[in-house]
Coordinates of C-alpha atoms in Angstrom, one line a residue:
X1424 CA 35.7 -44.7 -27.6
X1425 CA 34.8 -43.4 -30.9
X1426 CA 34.5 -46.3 -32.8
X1427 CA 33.3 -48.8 -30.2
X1428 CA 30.1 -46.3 -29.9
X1429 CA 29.5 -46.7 -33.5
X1430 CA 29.7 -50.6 -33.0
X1431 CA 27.3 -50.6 -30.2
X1432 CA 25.5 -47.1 -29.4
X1433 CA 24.1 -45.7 -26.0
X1434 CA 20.0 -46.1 -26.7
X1435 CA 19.7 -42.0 -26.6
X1436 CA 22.2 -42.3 -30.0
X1437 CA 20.4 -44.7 -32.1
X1438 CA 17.4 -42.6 -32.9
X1439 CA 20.1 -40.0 -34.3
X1440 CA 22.1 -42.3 -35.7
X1441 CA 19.2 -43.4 -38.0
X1442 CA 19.0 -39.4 -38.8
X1443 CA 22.1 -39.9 -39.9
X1444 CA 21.2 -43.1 -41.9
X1445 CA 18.6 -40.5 -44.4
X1446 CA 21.5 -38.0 -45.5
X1447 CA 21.9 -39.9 -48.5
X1448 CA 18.2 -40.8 -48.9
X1449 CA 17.8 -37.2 -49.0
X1450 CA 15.2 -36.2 -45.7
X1451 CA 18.2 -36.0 -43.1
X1452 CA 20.0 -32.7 -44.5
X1453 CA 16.1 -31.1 -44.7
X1454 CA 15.2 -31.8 -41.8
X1455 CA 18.1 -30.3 -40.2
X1456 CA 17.6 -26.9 -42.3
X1457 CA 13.8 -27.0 -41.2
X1458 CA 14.5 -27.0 -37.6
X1459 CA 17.1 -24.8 -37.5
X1460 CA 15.3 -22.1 -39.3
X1461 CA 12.1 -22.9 -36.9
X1462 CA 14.1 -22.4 -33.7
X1463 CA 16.0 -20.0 -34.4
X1464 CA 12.9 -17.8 -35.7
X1465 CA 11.7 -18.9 -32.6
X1466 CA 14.6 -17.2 -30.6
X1467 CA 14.2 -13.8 -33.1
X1468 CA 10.6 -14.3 -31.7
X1469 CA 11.5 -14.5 -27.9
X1470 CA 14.4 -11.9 -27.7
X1471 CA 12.9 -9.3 -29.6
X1472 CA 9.4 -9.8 -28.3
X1473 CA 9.5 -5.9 -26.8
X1474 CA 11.3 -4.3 -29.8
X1475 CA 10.8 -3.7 -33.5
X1476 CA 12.5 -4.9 -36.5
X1477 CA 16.1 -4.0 -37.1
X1478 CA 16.5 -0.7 -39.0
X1479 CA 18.7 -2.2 -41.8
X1480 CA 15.7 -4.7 -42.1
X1481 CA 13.0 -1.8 -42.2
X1482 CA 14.9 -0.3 -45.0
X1483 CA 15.4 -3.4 -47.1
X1484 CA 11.5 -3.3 -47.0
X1485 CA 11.2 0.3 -47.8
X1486 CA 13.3 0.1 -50.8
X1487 CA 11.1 -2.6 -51.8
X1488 CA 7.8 -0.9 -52.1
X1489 CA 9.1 0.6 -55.4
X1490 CA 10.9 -2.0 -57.7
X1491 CA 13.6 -0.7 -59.6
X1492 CA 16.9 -1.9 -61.2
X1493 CA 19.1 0.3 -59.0
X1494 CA 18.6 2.1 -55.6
X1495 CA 20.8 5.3 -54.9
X1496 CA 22.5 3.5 -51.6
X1497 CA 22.3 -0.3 -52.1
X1498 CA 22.4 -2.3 -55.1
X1499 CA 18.2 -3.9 -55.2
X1500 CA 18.4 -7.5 -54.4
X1501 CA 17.5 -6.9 -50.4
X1502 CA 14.8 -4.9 -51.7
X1503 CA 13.8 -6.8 -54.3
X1504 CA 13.6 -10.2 -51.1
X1505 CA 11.8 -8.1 -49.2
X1506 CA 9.2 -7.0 -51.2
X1507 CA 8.6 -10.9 -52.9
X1508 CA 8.7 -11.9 -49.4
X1509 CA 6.0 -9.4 -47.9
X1510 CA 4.1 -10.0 -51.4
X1511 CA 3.4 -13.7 -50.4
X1512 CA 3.3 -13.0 -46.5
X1513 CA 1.8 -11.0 -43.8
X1514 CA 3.6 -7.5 -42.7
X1515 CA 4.3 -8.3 -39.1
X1516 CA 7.3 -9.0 -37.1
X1517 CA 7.2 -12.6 -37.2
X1518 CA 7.1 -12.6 -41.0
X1519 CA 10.3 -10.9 -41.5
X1520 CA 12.0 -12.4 -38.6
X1521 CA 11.3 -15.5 -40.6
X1522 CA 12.4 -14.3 -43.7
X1523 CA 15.8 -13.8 -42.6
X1524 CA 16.1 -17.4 -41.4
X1525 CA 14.7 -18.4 -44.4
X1526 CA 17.1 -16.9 -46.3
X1527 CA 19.8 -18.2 -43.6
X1528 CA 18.4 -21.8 -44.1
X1529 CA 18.7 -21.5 -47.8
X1530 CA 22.4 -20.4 -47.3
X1531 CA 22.5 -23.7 -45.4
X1532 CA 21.0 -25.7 -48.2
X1533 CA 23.1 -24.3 -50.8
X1534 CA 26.8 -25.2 -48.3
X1535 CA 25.2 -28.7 -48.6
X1536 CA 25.2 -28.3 -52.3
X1537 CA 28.7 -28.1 -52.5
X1538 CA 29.6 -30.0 -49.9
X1539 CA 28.1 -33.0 -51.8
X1540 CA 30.3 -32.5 -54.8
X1541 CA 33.4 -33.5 -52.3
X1542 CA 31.6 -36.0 -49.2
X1543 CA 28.8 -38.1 -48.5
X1544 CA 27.0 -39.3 -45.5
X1545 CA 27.2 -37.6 -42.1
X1546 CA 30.3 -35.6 -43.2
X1547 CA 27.7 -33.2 -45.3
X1548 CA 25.7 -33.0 -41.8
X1549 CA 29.2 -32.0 -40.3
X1550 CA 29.7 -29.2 -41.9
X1551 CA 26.5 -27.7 -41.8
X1552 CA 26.8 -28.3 -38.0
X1553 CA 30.0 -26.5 -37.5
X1554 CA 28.7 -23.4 -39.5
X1555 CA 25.6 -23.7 -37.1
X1556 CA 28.1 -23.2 -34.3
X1557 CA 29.2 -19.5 -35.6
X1558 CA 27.3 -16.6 -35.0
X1559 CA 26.9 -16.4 -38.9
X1560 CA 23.4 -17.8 -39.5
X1561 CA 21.7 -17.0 -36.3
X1562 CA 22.5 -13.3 -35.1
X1563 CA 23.8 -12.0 -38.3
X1564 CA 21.3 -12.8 -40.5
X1565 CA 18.7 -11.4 -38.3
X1566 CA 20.0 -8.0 -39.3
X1567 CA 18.6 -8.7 -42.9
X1568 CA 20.1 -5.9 -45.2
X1569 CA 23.1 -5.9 -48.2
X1570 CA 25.6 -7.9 -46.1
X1571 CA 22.8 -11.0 -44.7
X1572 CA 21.4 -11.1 -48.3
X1573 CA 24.9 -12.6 -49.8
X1574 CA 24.4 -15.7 -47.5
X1575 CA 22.5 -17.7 -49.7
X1576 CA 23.8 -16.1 -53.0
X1577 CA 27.4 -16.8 -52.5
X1578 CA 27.2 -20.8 -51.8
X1579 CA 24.7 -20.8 -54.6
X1580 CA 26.7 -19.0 -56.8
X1581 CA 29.9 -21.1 -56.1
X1582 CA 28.3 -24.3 -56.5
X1583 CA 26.9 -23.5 -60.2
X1584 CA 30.7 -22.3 -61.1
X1585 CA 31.9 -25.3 -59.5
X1586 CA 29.7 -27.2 -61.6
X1587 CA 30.5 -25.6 -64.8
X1588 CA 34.2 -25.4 -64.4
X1589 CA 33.7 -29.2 -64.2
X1590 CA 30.9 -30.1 -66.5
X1591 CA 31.7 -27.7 -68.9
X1592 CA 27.9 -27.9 -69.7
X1593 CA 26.0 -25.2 -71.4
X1594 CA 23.4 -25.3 -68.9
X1595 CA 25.7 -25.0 -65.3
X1596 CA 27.8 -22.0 -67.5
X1597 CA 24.5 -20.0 -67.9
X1598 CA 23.6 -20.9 -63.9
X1599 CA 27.5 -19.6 -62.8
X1600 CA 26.6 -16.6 -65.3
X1601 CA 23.3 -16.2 -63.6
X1602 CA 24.1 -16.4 -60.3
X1603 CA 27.3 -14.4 -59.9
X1604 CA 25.4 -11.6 -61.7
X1605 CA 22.5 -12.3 -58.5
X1606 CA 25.3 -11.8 -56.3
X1607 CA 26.7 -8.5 -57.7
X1608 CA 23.4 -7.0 -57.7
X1609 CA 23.1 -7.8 -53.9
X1610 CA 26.5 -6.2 -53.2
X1611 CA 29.1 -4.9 -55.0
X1612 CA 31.7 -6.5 -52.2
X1613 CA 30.7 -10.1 -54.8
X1614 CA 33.1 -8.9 -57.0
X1615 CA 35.6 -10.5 -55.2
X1616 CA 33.8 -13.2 -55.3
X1617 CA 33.4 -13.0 -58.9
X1618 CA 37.0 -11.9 -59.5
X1619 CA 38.1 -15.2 -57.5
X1620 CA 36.0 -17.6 -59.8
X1621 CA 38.6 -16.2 -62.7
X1622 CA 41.4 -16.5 -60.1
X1623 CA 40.7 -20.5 -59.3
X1624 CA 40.0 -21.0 -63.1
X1625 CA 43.4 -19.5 -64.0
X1626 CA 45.7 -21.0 -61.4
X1627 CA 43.7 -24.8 -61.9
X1628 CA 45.7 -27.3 -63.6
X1629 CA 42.8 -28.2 -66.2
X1630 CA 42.6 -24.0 -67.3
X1631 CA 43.2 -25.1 -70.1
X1632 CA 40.4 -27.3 -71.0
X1633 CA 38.2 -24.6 -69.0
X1634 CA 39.3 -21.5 -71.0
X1635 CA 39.2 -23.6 -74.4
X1636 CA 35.3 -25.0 -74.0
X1637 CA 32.2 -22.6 -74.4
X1638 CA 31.5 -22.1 -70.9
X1639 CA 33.2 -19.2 -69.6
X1640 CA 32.0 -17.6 -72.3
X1641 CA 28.9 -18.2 -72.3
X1642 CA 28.9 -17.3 -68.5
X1643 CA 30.2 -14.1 -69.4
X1644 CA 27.6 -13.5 -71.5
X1645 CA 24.9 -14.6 -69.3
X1646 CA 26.7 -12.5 -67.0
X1647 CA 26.1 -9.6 -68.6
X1648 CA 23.1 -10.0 -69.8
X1649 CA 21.5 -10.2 -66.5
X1650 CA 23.4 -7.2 -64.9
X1651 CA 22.4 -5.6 -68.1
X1652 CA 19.6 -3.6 -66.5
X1653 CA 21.1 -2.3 -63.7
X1654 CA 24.1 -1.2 -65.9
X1655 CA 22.0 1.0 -67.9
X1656 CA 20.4 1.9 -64.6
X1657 CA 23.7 3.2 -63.5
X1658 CA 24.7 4.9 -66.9
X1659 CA 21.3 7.0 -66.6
X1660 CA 21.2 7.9 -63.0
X1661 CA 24.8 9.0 -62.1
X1662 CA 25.7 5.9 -60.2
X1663 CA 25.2 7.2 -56.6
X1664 CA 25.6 3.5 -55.4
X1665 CA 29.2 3.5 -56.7
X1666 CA 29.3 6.9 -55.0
X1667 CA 28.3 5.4 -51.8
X1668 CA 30.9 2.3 -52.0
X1669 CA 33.5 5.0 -52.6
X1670 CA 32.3 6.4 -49.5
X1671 CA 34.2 3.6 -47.5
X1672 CA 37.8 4.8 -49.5
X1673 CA 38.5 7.5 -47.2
X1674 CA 41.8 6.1 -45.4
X1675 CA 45.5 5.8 -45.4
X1676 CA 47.8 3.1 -45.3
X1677 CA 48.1 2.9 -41.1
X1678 CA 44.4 3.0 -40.9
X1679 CA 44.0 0.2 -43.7
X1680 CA 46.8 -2.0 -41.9
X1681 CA 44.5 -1.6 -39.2
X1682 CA 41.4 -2.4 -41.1
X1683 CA 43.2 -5.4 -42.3
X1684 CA 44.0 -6.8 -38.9
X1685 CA 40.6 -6.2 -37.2
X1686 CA 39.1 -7.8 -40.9
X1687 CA 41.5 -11.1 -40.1
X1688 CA 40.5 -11.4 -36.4
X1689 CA 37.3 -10.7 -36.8
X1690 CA 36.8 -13.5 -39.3
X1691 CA 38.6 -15.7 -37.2
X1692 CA 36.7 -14.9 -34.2
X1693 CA 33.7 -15.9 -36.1
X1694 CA 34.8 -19.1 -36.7
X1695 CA 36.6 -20.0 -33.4
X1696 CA 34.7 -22.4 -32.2
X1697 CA 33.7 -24.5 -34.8
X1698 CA 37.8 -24.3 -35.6
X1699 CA 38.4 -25.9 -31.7
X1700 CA 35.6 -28.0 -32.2
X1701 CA 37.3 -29.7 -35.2
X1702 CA 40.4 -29.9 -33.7
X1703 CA 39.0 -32.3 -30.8
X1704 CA 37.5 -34.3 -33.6
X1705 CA 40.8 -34.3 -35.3
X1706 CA 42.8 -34.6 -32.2
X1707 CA 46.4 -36.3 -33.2
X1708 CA 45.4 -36.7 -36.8
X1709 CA 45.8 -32.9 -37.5
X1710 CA 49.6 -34.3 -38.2
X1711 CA 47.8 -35.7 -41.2
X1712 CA 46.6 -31.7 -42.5
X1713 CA 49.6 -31.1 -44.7
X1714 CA 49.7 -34.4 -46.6
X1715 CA 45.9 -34.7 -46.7
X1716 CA 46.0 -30.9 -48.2
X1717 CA 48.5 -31.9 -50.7
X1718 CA 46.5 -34.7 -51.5
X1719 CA 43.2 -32.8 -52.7
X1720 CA 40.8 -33.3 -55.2
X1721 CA 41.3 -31.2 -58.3
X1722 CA 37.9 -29.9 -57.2
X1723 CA 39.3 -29.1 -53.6
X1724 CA 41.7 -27.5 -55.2
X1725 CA 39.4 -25.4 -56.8
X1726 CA 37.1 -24.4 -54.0
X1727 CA 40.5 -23.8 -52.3
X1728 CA 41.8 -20.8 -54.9
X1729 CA 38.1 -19.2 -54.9
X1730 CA 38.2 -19.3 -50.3
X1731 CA 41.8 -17.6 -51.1
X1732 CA 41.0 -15.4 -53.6
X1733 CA 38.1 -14.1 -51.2
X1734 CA 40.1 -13.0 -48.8
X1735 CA 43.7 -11.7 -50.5
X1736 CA 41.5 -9.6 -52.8
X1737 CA 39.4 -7.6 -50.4
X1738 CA 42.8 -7.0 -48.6
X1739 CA 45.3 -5.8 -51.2
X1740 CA 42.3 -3.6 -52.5
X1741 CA 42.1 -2.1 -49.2
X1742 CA 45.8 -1.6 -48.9
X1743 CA 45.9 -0.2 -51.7
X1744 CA 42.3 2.2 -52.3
X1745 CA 42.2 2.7 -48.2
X1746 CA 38.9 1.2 -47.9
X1747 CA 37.1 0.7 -45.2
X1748 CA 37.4 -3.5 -44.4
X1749 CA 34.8 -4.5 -41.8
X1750 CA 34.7 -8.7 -41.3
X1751 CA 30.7 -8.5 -41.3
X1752 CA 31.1 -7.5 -45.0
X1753 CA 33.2 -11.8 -45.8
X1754 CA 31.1 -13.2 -43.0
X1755 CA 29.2 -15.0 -46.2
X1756 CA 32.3 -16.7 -47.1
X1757 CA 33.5 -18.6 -44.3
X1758 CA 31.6 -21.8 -45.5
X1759 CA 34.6 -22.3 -48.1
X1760 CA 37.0 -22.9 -45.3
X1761 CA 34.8 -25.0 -43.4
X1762 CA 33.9 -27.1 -46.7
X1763 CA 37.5 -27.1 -47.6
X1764 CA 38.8 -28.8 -43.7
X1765 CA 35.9 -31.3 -43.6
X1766 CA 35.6 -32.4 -47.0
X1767 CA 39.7 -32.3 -47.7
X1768 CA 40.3 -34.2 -44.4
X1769 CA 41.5 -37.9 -45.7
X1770 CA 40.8 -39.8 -42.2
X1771 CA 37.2 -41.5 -41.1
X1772 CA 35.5 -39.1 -39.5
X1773 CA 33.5 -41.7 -37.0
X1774 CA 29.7 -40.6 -36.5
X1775 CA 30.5 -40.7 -32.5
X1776 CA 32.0 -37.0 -33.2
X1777 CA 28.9 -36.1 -35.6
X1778 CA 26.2 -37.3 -33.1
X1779 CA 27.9 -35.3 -30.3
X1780 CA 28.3 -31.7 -32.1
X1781 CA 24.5 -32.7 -32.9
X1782 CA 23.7 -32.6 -29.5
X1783 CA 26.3 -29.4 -28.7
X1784 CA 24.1 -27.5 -31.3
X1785 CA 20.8 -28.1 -30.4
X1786 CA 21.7 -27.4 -27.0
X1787 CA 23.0 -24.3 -28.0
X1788 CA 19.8 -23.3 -29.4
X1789 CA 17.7 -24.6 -26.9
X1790 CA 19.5 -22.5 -24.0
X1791 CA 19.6 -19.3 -26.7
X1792 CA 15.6 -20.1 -26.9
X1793 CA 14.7 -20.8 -23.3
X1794 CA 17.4 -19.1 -21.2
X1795 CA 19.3 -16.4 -23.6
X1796 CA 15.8 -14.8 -25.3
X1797 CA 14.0 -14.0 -22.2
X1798 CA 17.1 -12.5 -20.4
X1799 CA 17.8 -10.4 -23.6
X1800 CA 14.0 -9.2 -23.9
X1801 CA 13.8 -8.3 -20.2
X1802 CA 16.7 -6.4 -20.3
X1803 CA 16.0 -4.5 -23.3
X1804 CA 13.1 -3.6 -22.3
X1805 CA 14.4 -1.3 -19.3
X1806 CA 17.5 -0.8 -20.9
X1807 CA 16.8 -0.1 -24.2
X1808 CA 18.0 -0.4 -27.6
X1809 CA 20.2 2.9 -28.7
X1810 CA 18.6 2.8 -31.9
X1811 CA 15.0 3.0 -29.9
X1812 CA 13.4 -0.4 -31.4
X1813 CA 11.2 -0.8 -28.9
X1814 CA 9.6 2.3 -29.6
X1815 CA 8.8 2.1 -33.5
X1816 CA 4.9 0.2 -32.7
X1817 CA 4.1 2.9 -30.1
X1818 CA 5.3 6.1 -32.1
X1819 CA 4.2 4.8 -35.4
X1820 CA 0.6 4.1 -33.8
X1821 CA 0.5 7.9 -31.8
X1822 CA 1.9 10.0 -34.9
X1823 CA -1.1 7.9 -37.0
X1824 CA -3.1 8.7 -34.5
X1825 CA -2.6 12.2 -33.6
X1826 CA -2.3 12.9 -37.7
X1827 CA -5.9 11.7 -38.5
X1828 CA -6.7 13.3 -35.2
X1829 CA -5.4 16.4 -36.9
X1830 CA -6.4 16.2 -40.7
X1831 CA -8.7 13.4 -41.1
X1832 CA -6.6 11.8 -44.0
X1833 CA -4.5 8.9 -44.1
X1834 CA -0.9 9.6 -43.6
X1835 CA 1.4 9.6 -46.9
X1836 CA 4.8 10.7 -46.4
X1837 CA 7.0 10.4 -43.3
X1838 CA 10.2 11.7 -43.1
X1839 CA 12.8 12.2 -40.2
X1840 CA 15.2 10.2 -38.3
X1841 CA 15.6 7.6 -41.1
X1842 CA 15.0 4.5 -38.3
X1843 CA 11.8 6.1 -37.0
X1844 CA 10.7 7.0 -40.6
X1845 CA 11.1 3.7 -41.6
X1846 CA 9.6 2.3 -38.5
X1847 CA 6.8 4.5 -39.3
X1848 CA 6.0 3.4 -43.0
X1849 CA 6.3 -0.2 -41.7
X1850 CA 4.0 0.0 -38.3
X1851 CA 1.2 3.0 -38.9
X1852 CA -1.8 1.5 -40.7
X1853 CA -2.0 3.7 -43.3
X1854 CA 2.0 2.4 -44.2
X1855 CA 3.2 5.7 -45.3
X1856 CA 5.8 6.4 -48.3
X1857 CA 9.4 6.9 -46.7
X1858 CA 9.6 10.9 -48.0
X1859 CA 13.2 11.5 -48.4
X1860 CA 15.1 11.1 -51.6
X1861 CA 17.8 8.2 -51.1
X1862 CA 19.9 9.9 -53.1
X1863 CA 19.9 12.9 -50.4
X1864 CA 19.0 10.3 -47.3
X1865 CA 21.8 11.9 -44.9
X1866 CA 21.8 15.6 -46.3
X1867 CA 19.4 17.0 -44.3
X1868 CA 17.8 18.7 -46.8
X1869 CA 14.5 21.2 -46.5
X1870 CA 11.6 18.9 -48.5
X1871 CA 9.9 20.7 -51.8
X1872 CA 6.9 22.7 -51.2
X1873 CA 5.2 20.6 -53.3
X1874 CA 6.2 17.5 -51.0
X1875 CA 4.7 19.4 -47.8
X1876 CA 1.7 20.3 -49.4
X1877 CA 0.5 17.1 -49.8
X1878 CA 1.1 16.4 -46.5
X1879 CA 3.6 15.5 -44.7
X1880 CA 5.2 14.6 -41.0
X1881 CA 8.6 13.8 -39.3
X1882 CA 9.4 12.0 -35.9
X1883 CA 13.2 12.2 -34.4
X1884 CA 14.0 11.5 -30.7
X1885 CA 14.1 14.3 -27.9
X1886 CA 18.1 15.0 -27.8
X1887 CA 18.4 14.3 -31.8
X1888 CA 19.9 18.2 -32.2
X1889 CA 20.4 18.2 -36.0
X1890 CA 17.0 16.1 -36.2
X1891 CA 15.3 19.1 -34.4
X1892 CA 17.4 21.5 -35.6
X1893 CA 16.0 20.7 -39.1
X1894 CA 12.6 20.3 -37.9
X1895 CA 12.6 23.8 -37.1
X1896 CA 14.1 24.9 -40.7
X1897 CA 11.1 22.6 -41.9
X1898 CA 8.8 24.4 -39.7
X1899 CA 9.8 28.1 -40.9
X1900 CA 9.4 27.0 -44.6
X1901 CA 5.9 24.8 -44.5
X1902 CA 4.5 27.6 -42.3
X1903 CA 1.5 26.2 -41.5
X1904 CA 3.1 23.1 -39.8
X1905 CA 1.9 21.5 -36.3
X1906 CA 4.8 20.6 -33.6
X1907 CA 4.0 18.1 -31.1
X1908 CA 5.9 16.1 -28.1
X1909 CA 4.8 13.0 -26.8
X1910 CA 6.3 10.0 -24.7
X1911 CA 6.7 6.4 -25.5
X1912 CA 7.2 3.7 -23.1
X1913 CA 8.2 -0.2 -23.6
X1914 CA 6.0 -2.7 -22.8
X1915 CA 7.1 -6.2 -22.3
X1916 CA 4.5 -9.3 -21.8
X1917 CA 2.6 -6.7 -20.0
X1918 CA 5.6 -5.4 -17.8
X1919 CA 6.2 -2.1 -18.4
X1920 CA 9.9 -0.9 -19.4
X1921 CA 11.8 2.5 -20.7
X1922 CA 10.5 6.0 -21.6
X1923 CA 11.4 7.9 -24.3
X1924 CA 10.1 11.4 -25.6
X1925 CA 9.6 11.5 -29.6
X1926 CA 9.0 14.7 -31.3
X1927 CA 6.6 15.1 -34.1
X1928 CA 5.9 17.4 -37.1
X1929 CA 2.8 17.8 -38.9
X1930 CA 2.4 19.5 -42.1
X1931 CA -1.5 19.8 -43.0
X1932 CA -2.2 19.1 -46.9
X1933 CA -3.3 21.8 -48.5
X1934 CA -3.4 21.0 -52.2
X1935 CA -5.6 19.4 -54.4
X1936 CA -6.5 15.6 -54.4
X1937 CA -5.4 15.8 -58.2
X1938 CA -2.1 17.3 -57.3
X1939 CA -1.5 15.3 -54.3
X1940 CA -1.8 11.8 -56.1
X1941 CA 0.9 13.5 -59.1
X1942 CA 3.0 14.9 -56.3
X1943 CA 2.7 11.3 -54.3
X1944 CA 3.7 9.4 -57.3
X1945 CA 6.5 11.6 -57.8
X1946 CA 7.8 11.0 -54.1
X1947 CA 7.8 7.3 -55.4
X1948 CA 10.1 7.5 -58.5
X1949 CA 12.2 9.7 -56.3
X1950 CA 13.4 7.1 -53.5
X1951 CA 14.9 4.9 -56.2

């Protein structure tokens, strides 16, 4: 069936047929990306129409506002994103919702990068269809933050080493140097990443040739060089984000066999169905997968050792450090094993199979867009999010309000539950500074007198008890502090949805404008 539809094509398969035709010409693989990123935004768009941003997204931005070469919680590449991101474009749902697919469609881009070192033609489309068909690029990287970031730093990074491991060439040695560095500063996890780019170098038959020529060396270098900064940030600030990694090696050995398990199934739950997918294409030539993996290109073979090394390592380090081992944190890496099964499979792939996951995909997206969004947004919006995103617009717009009601100043400094906080500094118009210290985010402690006398409120949710219990140790020590209650309610394309009560305080500034502005910029330098 396969091949006679090549040879003479239903009519509704020649126009993408000739889509197929422009891979190599160099529009077909674009043209994919674009549309995926555009419907998919569109679904963000839909689904979320009655709720904010995503709190890991909201914090991304905050950390943004103030560059820096470290953060106390996250290394700064999300923040860094964000902030070039909202430099060039509007603050507003949308924008962000579109940054995150953005950076999904780059991830996309960059697969196809190395893809093309191993295939041509439709099989490039193939694979960027099958990873399409995991919830990877859509619903994770929505959640832009740490983990989402990695997407399109990880392919990127593994292309430039697969180049220089090849090449050899001065200029691909500095990129891998570069780009690896890129992806350490986005999250520390890359090391395995890193560490497996020495792992496939070592076990590859031409290591020697590799390990003999300039350009691991000179990747090092580069390496370095680039981290360099954020080293020396880390040397002078007491490197809290190593402190918050080490956060996550809290277990034993049963509870890190158990990490390990849910860290396997996870992953493979992710890819599922792109895995059953290729097996229909395959069908009886799977009897072919041991000869045609024996049978890979010394490149293959490289890309294979770095998808290896990227799992085994995160594993025995768990096993043996008890680390926490949550699948989100590899989700980046599962375009190795889909490159590696597409590109390392031997038989024709006819474009009968390509043409019809095409049409799987896009009707995927098209019922997510036209059937799955609306249900989602209806529902959340009398059910609810338990973080509370559809109330971030409403109580950010009533604590502005009911603050310039009460002083008649702009806001400056919001503090709080961290997602309304957050929320806050992204939604009120006056786009206060997030107040707490990262460095102290979940300690609960009582802000400096000089921070209150600027002025200064909080928001947490009714039923928050340590929120409010702090509020009230807040309250005794500003003194002169104004505690409010007010209710929020969802609104949905003009339907309206769930109440929740927010509680508010309101600290009054009462020093100088001089002293304010120090004490402000002071606030700044202290969330990095």
């Amino acid at each position: 069936m396969a091949e006679r539809s090549d040879r003479a094509p239903a009519r509704w398969r020649r126009p993408l047929l000739r889509w197929l035709d422009g891979v190599e010409a160099g529009w077909a693989v674009p043209l994919l990306i674009a549309s995926f990123v555009a419907v998919w935004t569109l679904y963000l768009a839909v689904a979320y129409a009655g709720g904010g941003l995503h709190p890991d997204t909201l914090e991304a931005w905050t950390l943004g506002r103030n560059f820096a070469f470290g953060y106390h919680k996250h290394p700064p590449l999300m923040g860094w994103a964000a902030a070039s991101w909202t430099f060039l474009f509007p603050l507003s749902d949308f924008s962000l919702q579109l940054m995150a697919m953005v950076n999904a469609g780059l991830a996309l881009f960059f697969v196809d990068c190395v893809a093309r070192q191993f295939v041509t033609g439709h099989k490039r489309i193939l694979v960027l269809l099958l990873l399409m068909l995991t919830p990877v690029y859509q619903f994770h990287a929505q959640r832009f933050n740490a983990n989402t970031v990695l997407l399109a730093v990880w392919p990127l990074a593994t292309w430039c080493f697969l180049r220089a491991f090849e090449t050899r060439h001065a200029g691909w040695a500095i990129a891998a140097g570069c780009t690896a560095a890129l992806a350490m500063v986005g999250k520390y996890y890359s090391v395995f990443l890193v560490a497996s780019f020495g792992f496939a170098a070592l076990a590859h038959p031409a290591r020697r040739a590799y390990f003999s020529s300039a350009s691991p060396w000179i990747s090092a270098a580069t390496g370095l060089a680039v981290l360099s900064p954020h080293i020396y940030w880390l040397a002078t600030t007491g490197a809290s984000t190593f402190s918050y990694a080490l956060a996550h090696a809290n277990g034993d050995t049963v509870s890190s066999l158990g990490d390990v398990k849910n860290f396997l199934l996870g992953l493979i739950a992710a890819i599922s169905v792109a895995a059953v997918i290729w097996v229909f294409i395959a069908g009886s030539r799977l009897r072919q997968l041991p000869a045609d993996f024996a049978a890979m290109s010394p490149g293959l073979w490289l890309l294979f050792y770095v998808a290896i090394g990227t799992i085994i390592l995160p594993i025995l380090t768990s096993l043996a450090m008890g680390t926490d081992l949550p699948s989100l944190w590899a989700l980046q890496g599962l375009f190795l094993f889909v490159v590696l099964i597409v590109c390392g499979a031997r038989f024709q792939v006819e474009r009968f199979y390509t043409v019809n996951v095409t049409v799987i995909a896009a009707g995927v997206a098209l019922v997510a867009v036209l059937v799955a969004a609306p249900i989602h947004a209806v529902y959340r919006n009398i059910h609810g999010y338990e973080e509370g995103r559809n109330f971030y617009a409403q109580a950010a717009s009533e604590l502005t309000r009911q603050w310039h009601e009460l002083t008649g100043e702009p806001l400056s400094a919001v503090s709080g539950d961290d997602s309304l906080a957050f929320a806050t500094a992204f939604y009120s118009p006056d786009h206060p500074h997030y107040a707490r210290p990262f460095a102290h985010q979940y300690d609960w402690g009582l802000p400096r007198k000089a921070t209150l006398g600027r002025g200064w409120a909080a928001l947490c949710f009714e039923g928050q008890d340590d929120c409010s219990r702090w509020m009230d140790s807040v309250s005794s020590r500003a003194g002169n502090s104004v505690r409010r209650e007010f209710t929020v309610q969802a609104s949905l394309w003009g339907r309206s949805g769930v109440k929740r009560n927010v509680i508010v305080l309101m600290v009054p500034p009462d020093a100088s404008p001089e002293s304010a502005a120090q004490d402000l910029s002071a606030s700044k330098r202290s969330l990095n």
